C-alpha positions as MATLAB code, in Angstrom:
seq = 'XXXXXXXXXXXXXXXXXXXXXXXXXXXXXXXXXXXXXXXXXXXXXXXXXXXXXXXXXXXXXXXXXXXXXXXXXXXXXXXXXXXXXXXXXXXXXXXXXXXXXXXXXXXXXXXXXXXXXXXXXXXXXXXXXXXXXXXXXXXXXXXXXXXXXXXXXXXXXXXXXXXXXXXXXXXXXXXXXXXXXXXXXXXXXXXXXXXXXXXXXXXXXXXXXXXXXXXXXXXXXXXXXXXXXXXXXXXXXXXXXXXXXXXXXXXXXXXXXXXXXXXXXXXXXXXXXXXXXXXXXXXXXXXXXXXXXXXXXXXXXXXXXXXXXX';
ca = [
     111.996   74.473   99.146;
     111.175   75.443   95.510;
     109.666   78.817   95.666;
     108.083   80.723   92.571;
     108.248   84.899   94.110;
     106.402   87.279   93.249;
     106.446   90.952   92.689;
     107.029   93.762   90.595;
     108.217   97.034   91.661;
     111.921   98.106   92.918;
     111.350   97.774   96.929;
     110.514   93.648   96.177;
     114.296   93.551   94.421;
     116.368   93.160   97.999;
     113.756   90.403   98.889;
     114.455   88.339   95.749;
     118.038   89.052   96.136;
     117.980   87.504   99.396;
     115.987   84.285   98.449;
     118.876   83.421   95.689;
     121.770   84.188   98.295;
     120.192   82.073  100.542;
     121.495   79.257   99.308;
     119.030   77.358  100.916;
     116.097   77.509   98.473;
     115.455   77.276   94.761;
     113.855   80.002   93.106;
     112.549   78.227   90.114;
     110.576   81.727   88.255;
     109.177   84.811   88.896;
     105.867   86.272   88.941;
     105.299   89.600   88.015;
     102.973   92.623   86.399;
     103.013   92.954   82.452;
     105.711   95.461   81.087;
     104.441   98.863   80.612;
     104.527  102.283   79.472;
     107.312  104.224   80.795;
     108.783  107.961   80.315;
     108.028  110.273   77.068;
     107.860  107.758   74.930;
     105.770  105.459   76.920;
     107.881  102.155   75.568;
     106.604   98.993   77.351;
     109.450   98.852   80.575;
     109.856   95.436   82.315;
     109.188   95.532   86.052;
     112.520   95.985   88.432;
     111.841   92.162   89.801;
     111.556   91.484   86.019;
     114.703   92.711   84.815;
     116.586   91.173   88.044;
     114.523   87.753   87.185;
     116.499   87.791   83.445;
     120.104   88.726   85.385;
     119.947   85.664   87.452;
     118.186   83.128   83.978;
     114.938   82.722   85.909;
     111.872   81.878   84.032;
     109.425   85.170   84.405;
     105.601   84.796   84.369;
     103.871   88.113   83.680;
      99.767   87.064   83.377;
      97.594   90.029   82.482;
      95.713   88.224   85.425;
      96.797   85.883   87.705;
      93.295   83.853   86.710;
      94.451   83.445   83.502;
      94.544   79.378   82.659;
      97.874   79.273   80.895;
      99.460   80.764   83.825;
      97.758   78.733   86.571;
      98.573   75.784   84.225;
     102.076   77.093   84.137;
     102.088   76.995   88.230;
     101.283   73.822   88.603;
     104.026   72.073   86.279;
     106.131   74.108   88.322;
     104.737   72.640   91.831;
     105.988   75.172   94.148;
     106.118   74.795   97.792;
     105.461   78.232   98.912;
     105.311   81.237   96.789;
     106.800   84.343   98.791;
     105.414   87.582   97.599;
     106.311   91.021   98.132;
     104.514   93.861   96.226;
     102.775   91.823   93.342;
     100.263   94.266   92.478;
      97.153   92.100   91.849;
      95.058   90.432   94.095;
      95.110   85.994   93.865;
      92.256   83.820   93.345;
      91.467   81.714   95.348;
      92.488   79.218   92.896;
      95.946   80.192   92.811;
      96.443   80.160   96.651;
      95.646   76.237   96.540;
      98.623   75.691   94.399;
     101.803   75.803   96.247;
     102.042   72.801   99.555;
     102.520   76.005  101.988;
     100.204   78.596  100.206;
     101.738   82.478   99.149;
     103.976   84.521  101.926;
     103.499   88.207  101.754;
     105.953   90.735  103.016;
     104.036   93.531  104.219;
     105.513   96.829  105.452;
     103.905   97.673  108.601;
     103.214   95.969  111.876;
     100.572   94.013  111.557;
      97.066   94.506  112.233;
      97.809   97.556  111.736;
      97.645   99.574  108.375;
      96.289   97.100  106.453;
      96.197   97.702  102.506;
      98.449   99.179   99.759;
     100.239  102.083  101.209;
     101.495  101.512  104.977;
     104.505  102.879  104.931;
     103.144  106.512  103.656;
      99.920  106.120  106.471;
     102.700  105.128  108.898;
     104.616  108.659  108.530;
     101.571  110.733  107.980;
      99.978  109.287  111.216;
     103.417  110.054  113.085;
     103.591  106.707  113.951;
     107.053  106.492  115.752;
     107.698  102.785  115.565;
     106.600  100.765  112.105;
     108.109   97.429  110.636;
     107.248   94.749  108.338;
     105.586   91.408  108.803;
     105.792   87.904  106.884;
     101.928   86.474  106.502;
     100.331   83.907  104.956;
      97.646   85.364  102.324;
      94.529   84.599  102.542;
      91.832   85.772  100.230;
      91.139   88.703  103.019;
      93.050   91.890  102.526;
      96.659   91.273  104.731;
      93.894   89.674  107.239;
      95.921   86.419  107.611;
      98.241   84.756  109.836;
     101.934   86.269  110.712;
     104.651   84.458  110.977;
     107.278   86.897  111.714;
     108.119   90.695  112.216;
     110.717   93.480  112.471;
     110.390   96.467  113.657;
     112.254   99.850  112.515;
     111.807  103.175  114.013;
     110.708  106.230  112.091;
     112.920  109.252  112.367;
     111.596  112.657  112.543;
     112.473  113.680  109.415;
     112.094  110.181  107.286;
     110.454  110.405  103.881;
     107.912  107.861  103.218;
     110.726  107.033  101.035;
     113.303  106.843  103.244;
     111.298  104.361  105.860;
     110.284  102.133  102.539;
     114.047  101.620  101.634;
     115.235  100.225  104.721;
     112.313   98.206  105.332;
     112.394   96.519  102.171;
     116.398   95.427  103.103;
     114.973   94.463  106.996;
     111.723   92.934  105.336;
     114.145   90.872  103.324;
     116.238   89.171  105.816;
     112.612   88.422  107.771;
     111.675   86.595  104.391;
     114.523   84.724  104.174;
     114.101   83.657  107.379;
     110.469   82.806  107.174;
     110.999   80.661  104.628;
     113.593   78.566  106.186;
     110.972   78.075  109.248;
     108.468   77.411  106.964;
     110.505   74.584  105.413;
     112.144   72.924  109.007;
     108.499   72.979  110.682;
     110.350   75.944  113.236;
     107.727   78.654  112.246;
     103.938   78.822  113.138;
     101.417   81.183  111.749;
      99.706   83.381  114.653;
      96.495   84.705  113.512;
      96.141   88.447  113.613;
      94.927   90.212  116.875;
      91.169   91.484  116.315;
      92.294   94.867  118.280;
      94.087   97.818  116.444;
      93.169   97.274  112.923;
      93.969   99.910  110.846;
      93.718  100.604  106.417;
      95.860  101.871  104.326;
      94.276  102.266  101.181;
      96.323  103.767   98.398;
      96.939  107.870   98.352;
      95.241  109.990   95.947;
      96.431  112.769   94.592;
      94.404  114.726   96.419;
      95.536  113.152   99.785;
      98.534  115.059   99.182;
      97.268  118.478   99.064;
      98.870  120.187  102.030;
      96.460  122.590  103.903;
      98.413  124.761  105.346;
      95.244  125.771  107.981;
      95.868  122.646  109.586;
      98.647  121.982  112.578;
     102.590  122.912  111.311;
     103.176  119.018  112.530;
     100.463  117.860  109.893;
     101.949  119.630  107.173;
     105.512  118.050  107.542;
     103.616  114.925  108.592;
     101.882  114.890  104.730;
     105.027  116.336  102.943;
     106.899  113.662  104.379;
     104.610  111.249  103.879;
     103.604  112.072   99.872;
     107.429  111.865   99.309;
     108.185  110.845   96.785;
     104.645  109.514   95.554;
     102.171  110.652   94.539;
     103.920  114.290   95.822;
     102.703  116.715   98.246;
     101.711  120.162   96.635;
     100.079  123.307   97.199;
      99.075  125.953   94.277;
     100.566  129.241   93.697;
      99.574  131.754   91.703;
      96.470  129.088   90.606;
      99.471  126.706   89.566;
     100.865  123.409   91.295;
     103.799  124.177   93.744;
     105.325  120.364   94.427;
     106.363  120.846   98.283;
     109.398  118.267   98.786;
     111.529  119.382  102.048;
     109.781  121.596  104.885;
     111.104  122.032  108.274;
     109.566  122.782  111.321;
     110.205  126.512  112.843;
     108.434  125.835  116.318;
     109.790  129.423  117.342;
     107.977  131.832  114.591;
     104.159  131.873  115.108;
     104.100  134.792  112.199;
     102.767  134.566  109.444;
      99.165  133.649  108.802;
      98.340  130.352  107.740;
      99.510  129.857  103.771;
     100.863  133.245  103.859;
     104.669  133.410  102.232;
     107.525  135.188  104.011;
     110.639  135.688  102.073;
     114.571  136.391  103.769;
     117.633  136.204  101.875;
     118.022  132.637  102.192;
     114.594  130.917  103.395;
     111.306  130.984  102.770;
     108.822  130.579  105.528;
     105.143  129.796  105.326;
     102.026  130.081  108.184;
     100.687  127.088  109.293;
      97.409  126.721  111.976;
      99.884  127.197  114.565;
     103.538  128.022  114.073;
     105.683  128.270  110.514;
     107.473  126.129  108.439;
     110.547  126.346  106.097;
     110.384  125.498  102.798;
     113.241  123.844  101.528;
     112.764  122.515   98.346;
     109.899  122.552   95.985;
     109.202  122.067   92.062;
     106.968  124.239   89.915;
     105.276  123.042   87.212;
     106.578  122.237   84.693;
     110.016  122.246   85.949;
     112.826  120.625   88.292;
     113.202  120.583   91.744;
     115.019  123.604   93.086;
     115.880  125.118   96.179;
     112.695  127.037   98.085;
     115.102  130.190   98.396;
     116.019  130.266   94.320;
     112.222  129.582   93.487;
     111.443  132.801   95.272;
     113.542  135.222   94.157;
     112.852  134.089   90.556;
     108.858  134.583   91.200;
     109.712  137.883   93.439;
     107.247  136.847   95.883;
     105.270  139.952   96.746;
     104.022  141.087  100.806;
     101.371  139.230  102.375;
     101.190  136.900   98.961;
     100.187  133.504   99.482;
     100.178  129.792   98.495;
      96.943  126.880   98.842;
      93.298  127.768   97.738;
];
Protein backbone atom coordinates (compact mmCIF):
# COMPACT_ATOMS: atom_id res chain seq x y z
CA UNK A 1 0.00 0.00 0.00
CA UNK A 2 1.04 3.71 -0.12
CA UNK A 3 0.86 4.94 3.36
CA UNK A 4 1.37 8.72 4.44
CA UNK A 5 2.37 8.13 8.74
CA UNK A 6 1.95 10.20 11.05
CA UNK A 7 3.49 11.38 14.23
CA UNK A 8 5.77 13.46 15.98
CA UNK A 9 7.51 12.62 19.07
CA UNK A 10 10.57 10.01 19.63
CA UNK A 11 8.41 6.76 20.78
CA UNK A 12 6.55 7.00 16.94
CA UNK A 13 10.43 6.72 15.42
CA UNK A 14 10.68 2.59 15.77
CA UNK A 15 7.15 2.51 14.13
CA UNK A 16 8.24 4.48 11.04
CA UNK A 17 11.40 2.61 11.02
CA UNK A 18 9.55 -0.48 10.69
CA UNK A 19 7.09 0.65 7.87
CA UNK A 20 10.33 1.50 5.52
CA UNK A 21 12.06 -1.95 6.43
CA UNK A 22 9.11 -3.56 5.59
CA UNK A 23 9.72 -3.66 2.31
CA UNK A 24 6.33 -4.26 1.65
CA UNK A 25 4.82 -0.75 1.64
CA UNK A 26 5.62 2.70 0.35
CA UNK A 27 5.84 5.41 2.66
CA UNK A 28 5.26 8.26 0.34
CA UNK A 29 5.51 11.46 3.38
CA UNK A 30 5.14 12.17 6.73
CA UNK A 31 2.81 13.97 8.83
CA UNK A 32 3.84 15.68 11.70
CA UNK A 33 3.53 18.75 14.46
CA UNK A 34 5.20 22.20 13.46
CA UNK A 35 8.90 22.60 14.70
CA UNK A 36 9.19 24.27 17.95
CA UNK A 37 10.89 25.88 20.69
CA UNK A 38 13.44 23.81 22.28
CA UNK A 39 16.18 24.27 25.22
CA UNK A 40 17.59 27.87 26.43
CA UNK A 41 17.40 29.30 23.46
CA UNK A 42 14.04 28.12 22.48
CA UNK A 43 15.22 27.65 18.53
CA UNK A 44 12.34 26.09 16.50
CA UNK A 45 13.48 21.95 16.80
CA UNK A 46 11.96 19.60 14.15
CA UNK A 47 9.98 16.71 15.62
CA UNK A 48 12.07 13.18 16.07
CA UNK A 49 9.63 11.58 13.17
CA UNK A 50 10.61 14.84 11.37
CA UNK A 51 14.19 14.64 11.39
CA UNK A 52 14.02 10.67 10.62
CA UNK A 53 11.40 11.71 7.66
CA UNK A 54 14.54 14.02 6.02
CA UNK A 55 17.20 10.84 6.71
CA UNK A 56 15.20 8.53 4.62
CA UNK A 57 14.15 11.86 1.54
CA UNK A 58 10.49 11.64 2.54
CA UNK A 59 8.30 14.53 1.83
CA UNK A 60 7.21 15.99 5.52
CA UNK A 61 3.83 17.74 6.03
CA UNK A 62 3.77 19.80 9.23
CA UNK A 63 0.02 21.77 9.09
CA UNK A 64 -0.46 24.14 12.00
CA UNK A 65 -3.83 22.14 11.74
CA UNK A 66 -4.60 19.21 10.10
CA UNK A 67 -7.91 21.31 8.70
CA UNK A 68 -5.83 23.45 7.01
CA UNK A 69 -6.84 23.34 2.98
CA UNK A 70 -3.35 23.28 1.55
CA UNK A 71 -2.61 20.30 3.53
CA UNK A 72 -5.83 18.34 2.96
CA UNK A 73 -5.26 19.40 -0.70
CA UNK A 74 -1.77 18.09 -0.32
CA UNK A 75 -3.38 14.54 0.94
CA UNK A 76 -5.31 13.98 -1.67
CA UNK A 77 -2.68 14.35 -4.65
CA UNK A 78 -0.96 12.00 -2.59
CA UNK A 79 -4.02 9.35 -2.46
CA UNK A 80 -2.96 7.26 0.34
CA UNK A 81 -4.39 3.98 1.17
CA UNK A 82 -4.18 4.00 4.84
CA UNK A 83 -2.45 6.48 6.93
CA UNK A 84 -0.87 4.67 10.10
CA UNK A 85 -0.46 6.98 12.99
CA UNK A 86 1.29 6.77 16.12
CA UNK A 87 1.48 9.81 18.49
CA UNK A 88 0.40 12.71 16.07
CA UNK A 89 -0.56 15.11 18.58
CA UNK A 90 -3.73 16.68 17.09
CA UNK A 91 -6.97 15.40 16.77
CA UNK A 92 -8.38 14.71 12.62
CA UNK A 93 -11.37 16.07 11.09
CA UNK A 94 -13.55 14.30 10.00
CA UNK A 95 -12.60 15.45 6.67
CA UNK A 96 -9.28 14.10 6.76
CA UNK A 97 -10.35 10.55 7.89
CA UNK A 98 -12.35 10.25 4.43
CA UNK A 99 -9.17 10.59 2.56
CA UNK A 100 -7.13 7.53 2.55
CA UNK A 101 -9.24 3.99 0.84
CA UNK A 102 -8.66 2.29 4.47
CA UNK A 103 -9.05 5.42 6.78
CA UNK A 104 -5.98 6.37 9.65
CA UNK A 105 -4.43 3.32 11.93
CA UNK A 106 -3.49 4.42 15.36
CA UNK A 107 -0.99 2.67 17.55
CA UNK A 108 -2.12 3.08 20.94
CA UNK A 109 -0.19 1.97 24.04
CA UNK A 110 -2.48 0.17 26.21
CA UNK A 111 -4.93 -2.66 25.88
CA UNK A 112 -7.75 -1.53 24.58
CA UNK A 113 -10.83 -0.37 26.04
CA UNK A 114 -8.94 0.31 28.51
CA UNK A 115 -7.08 3.67 29.28
CA UNK A 116 -8.36 5.48 26.69
CA UNK A 117 -6.71 9.04 25.96
CA UNK A 118 -3.21 10.64 25.90
CA UNK A 119 -1.23 9.12 28.64
CA UNK A 120 -1.81 5.17 29.08
CA UNK A 121 1.26 4.07 29.64
CA UNK A 122 1.85 6.52 32.85
CA UNK A 123 -2.13 5.52 34.15
CA UNK A 124 -1.03 1.94 33.41
CA UNK A 125 1.98 2.05 36.10
CA UNK A 126 0.31 4.35 38.50
CA UNK A 127 -2.80 2.03 38.60
CA UNK A 128 -0.32 -1.04 39.15
CA UNK A 129 -1.67 -2.53 36.33
CA UNK A 130 0.52 -5.74 35.95
CA UNK A 131 -0.15 -6.61 32.34
CA UNK A 132 -0.46 -3.51 29.60
CA UNK A 133 0.24 -3.60 25.71
CA UNK A 134 -0.54 -1.74 22.69
CA UNK A 135 -3.31 -2.01 20.15
CA UNK A 136 -3.61 -1.14 16.26
CA UNK A 137 -7.26 0.72 15.69
CA UNK A 138 -8.92 2.30 13.19
CA UNK A 139 -9.70 6.11 14.26
CA UNK A 140 -12.71 7.23 14.33
CA UNK A 141 -13.71 10.72 15.25
CA UNK A 142 -14.36 9.21 19.01
CA UNK A 143 -11.43 9.37 21.34
CA UNK A 144 -9.41 5.65 20.69
CA UNK A 145 -13.30 4.48 20.67
CA UNK A 146 -12.84 2.57 17.36
CA UNK A 147 -12.30 -0.76 16.05
CA UNK A 148 -8.95 -2.95 16.89
CA UNK A 149 -7.36 -4.80 14.71
CA UNK A 150 -4.55 -6.19 16.60
CA UNK A 151 -2.71 -6.28 20.06
CA UNK A 152 0.38 -7.17 22.11
CA UNK A 153 0.69 -7.46 25.31
CA UNK A 154 3.90 -6.69 27.62
CA UNK A 155 4.10 -7.12 31.26
CA UNK A 156 4.96 -4.35 33.68
CA UNK A 157 7.80 -5.04 36.04
CA UNK A 158 7.78 -3.90 39.52
CA UNK A 159 10.10 -1.42 39.23
CA UNK A 160 9.37 -0.09 35.40
CA UNK A 161 9.37 3.66 34.85
CA UNK A 162 6.56 4.92 32.87
CA UNK A 163 9.52 5.32 30.76
CA UNK A 164 10.80 2.18 30.74
CA UNK A 165 7.22 0.38 29.78
CA UNK A 166 6.86 3.28 26.87
CA UNK A 167 10.24 2.19 25.25
CA UNK A 168 9.58 -1.29 24.72
CA UNK A 169 6.15 -0.85 23.73
CA UNK A 170 6.85 1.51 21.12
CA UNK A 171 9.53 -1.38 19.53
CA UNK A 172 6.47 -4.26 20.25
CA UNK A 173 3.81 -1.60 19.03
CA UNK A 174 5.93 -1.41 15.93
CA UNK A 175 6.17 -4.87 14.72
CA UNK A 176 2.05 -5.00 15.50
CA UNK A 177 1.92 -2.00 12.92
CA UNK A 178 3.79 -3.52 10.49
CA UNK A 179 1.82 -6.29 10.66
CA UNK A 180 -1.50 -4.57 10.63
CA UNK A 181 -0.81 -3.05 7.71
CA UNK A 182 0.07 -6.02 5.72
CA UNK A 183 -3.52 -7.52 6.87
CA UNK A 184 -5.01 -4.51 6.07
CA UNK A 185 -3.65 -4.68 2.50
CA UNK A 186 -4.22 -8.87 1.80
CA UNK A 187 -7.96 -8.59 3.22
CA UNK A 188 -6.33 -11.08 6.37
CA UNK A 189 -7.25 -8.47 9.11
CA UNK A 190 -10.77 -7.43 10.41
CA UNK A 191 -11.56 -4.59 12.69
CA UNK A 192 -13.38 -5.86 16.04
CA UNK A 193 -15.22 -3.12 17.60
CA UNK A 194 -14.26 -2.31 21.15
CA UNK A 195 -15.94 -4.21 24.11
CA UNK A 196 -18.50 -1.71 25.94
CA UNK A 197 -17.11 -3.27 29.44
CA UNK A 198 -13.85 -1.96 31.13
CA UNK A 199 -13.46 1.40 29.68
CA UNK A 200 -11.06 3.33 31.23
CA UNK A 201 -9.32 7.40 30.46
CA UNK A 202 -6.25 8.45 30.46
CA UNK A 203 -6.25 11.97 30.14
CA UNK A 204 -2.90 13.71 30.13
CA UNK A 205 -0.93 14.26 33.74
CA UNK A 206 -0.72 17.54 35.27
CA UNK A 207 1.79 18.69 37.11
CA UNK A 208 0.03 18.45 39.96
CA UNK A 209 -0.84 14.71 39.37
CA UNK A 210 2.61 14.20 40.25
CA UNK A 211 2.77 15.56 43.63
CA UNK A 212 3.59 12.59 45.82
CA UNK A 213 1.64 12.57 49.18
CA UNK A 214 3.51 10.84 51.21
CA UNK A 215 0.14 10.25 53.71
CA UNK A 216 -1.04 7.96 51.24
CA UNK A 217 -0.05 3.96 50.99
CA UNK A 218 4.13 3.38 50.54
CA UNK A 219 2.81 1.30 47.24
CA UNK A 220 1.11 4.61 45.92
CA UNK A 221 4.04 6.61 46.31
CA UNK A 222 6.39 4.31 44.18
CA UNK A 223 3.28 3.68 42.09
CA UNK A 224 3.27 7.82 41.17
CA UNK A 225 7.16 8.16 41.20
CA UNK A 226 7.27 5.53 38.80
CA UNK A 227 4.67 6.56 36.94
CA UNK A 228 5.64 10.65 36.60
CA UNK A 229 9.05 9.30 35.37
CA UNK A 230 10.32 10.92 33.43
CA UNK A 231 7.30 13.38 32.60
CA UNK A 232 5.98 15.63 33.86
CA UNK A 233 8.24 14.42 37.23
CA UNK A 234 7.11 13.37 40.52
CA UNK A 235 8.09 15.90 43.37
CA UNK A 236 7.57 16.79 46.81
CA UNK A 237 8.76 20.30 48.50
CA UNK A 238 11.40 20.74 50.99
CA UNK A 239 12.20 23.41 52.86
CA UNK A 240 9.04 25.29 50.75
CA UNK A 241 11.18 24.32 47.55
CA UNK A 242 10.55 21.53 44.78
CA UNK A 243 12.38 18.20 45.63
CA UNK A 244 12.10 16.15 42.02
CA UNK A 245 11.66 12.43 43.50
CA UNK A 246 13.17 10.08 40.62
CA UNK A 247 14.12 6.48 42.24
CA UNK A 248 12.30 5.29 45.60
CA UNK A 249 12.27 1.84 46.82
CA UNK A 250 10.05 0.08 48.86
CA UNK A 251 11.30 -0.81 52.64
CA UNK A 252 8.21 -3.10 53.56
CA UNK A 253 10.23 -3.92 56.88
CA UNK A 254 10.58 -0.23 58.59
CA UNK A 255 7.13 1.12 59.66
CA UNK A 256 9.22 4.23 61.39
CA UNK A 257 9.06 7.18 60.57
CA UNK A 258 5.91 9.24 60.33
CA UNK A 259 4.47 9.90 57.14
CA UNK A 260 6.83 12.68 55.11
CA UNK A 261 9.13 12.63 57.94
CA UNK A 262 13.07 12.28 56.70
CA UNK A 263 15.44 9.75 58.28
CA UNK A 264 19.02 10.06 57.40
CA UNK A 265 21.97 6.90 57.72
CA UNK A 266 25.25 7.06 56.23
CA UNK A 267 24.22 5.90 52.98
CA UNK A 268 20.23 6.14 52.57
CA UNK A 269 17.69 8.23 53.17
CA UNK A 270 14.36 6.94 54.26
CA UNK A 271 11.02 8.68 54.30
CA UNK A 272 7.35 7.74 56.21
CA UNK A 273 4.74 6.83 54.13
CA UNK A 274 0.78 5.98 55.42
CA UNK A 275 2.06 2.68 56.15
CA UNK A 276 5.66 1.55 55.92
CA UNK A 277 8.95 3.66 54.50
CA UNK A 278 10.53 4.19 51.45
CA UNK A 279 14.14 4.81 50.18
CA UNK A 280 14.98 7.57 48.35
CA UNK A 281 17.33 7.00 45.77
CA UNK A 282 17.69 9.71 43.61
CA UNK A 283 16.17 13.09 43.51
CA UNK A 284 16.91 16.70 41.93
CA UNK A 285 16.59 20.02 43.71
CA UNK A 286 15.77 22.91 42.11
CA UNK A 287 17.58 24.31 40.24
CA UNK A 288 20.03 21.62 39.89
CA UNK A 289 20.96 17.97 38.55
CA UNK A 290 19.94 14.81 39.57
CA UNK A 291 22.02 13.39 42.37
CA UNK A 292 22.09 10.62 44.59
CA UNK A 293 19.31 10.85 47.69
CA UNK A 294 22.34 10.07 50.14
CA UNK A 295 24.72 13.16 48.66
CA UNK A 296 21.56 15.53 48.61
CA UNK A 297 21.33 14.98 52.33
CA UNK A 298 24.39 15.43 53.71
CA UNK A 299 24.80 18.64 51.64
CA UNK A 300 21.31 20.05 53.20
CA UNK A 301 22.32 18.36 56.77
CA UNK A 302 18.92 17.21 57.18
CA UNK A 303 17.98 18.00 60.76
CA UNK A 304 15.74 15.31 63.42
CA UNK A 305 12.22 14.84 62.83
CA UNK A 306 12.57 17.41 59.61
CA UNK A 307 10.33 16.77 56.89
CA UNK A 308 9.41 16.90 53.16
CA UNK A 309 5.50 17.54 51.33
CA UNK A 310 3.12 20.38 52.60
Amino acid sequence: MKLVFAGTPEVAVPALDALLASGRHEVAAVVTRPDAPAGRGRRLVASPVAERAAEAGIEILKPERPRDEAFLARLREIAPDCCPVVAYGALLPRVALDIPAHGWVNLHFSLLPAWRGAAPVQHAVMSGDQVTGASTFQIEEGLDSGPVYGVVTEDVRPTDTSGDLLTRLAFAGAGLLAATMDGIEDGSLKAVPQPADGITHAPKIQVEDAHVDFAAPALRVDRVVRGCTPAPGAWTLFRGERLKLIQVALVPDRAEPAPGELVVGKNNVYVGTGSHAVELLWVQPQGKKPMKAADWARGVRIAPGERVGA
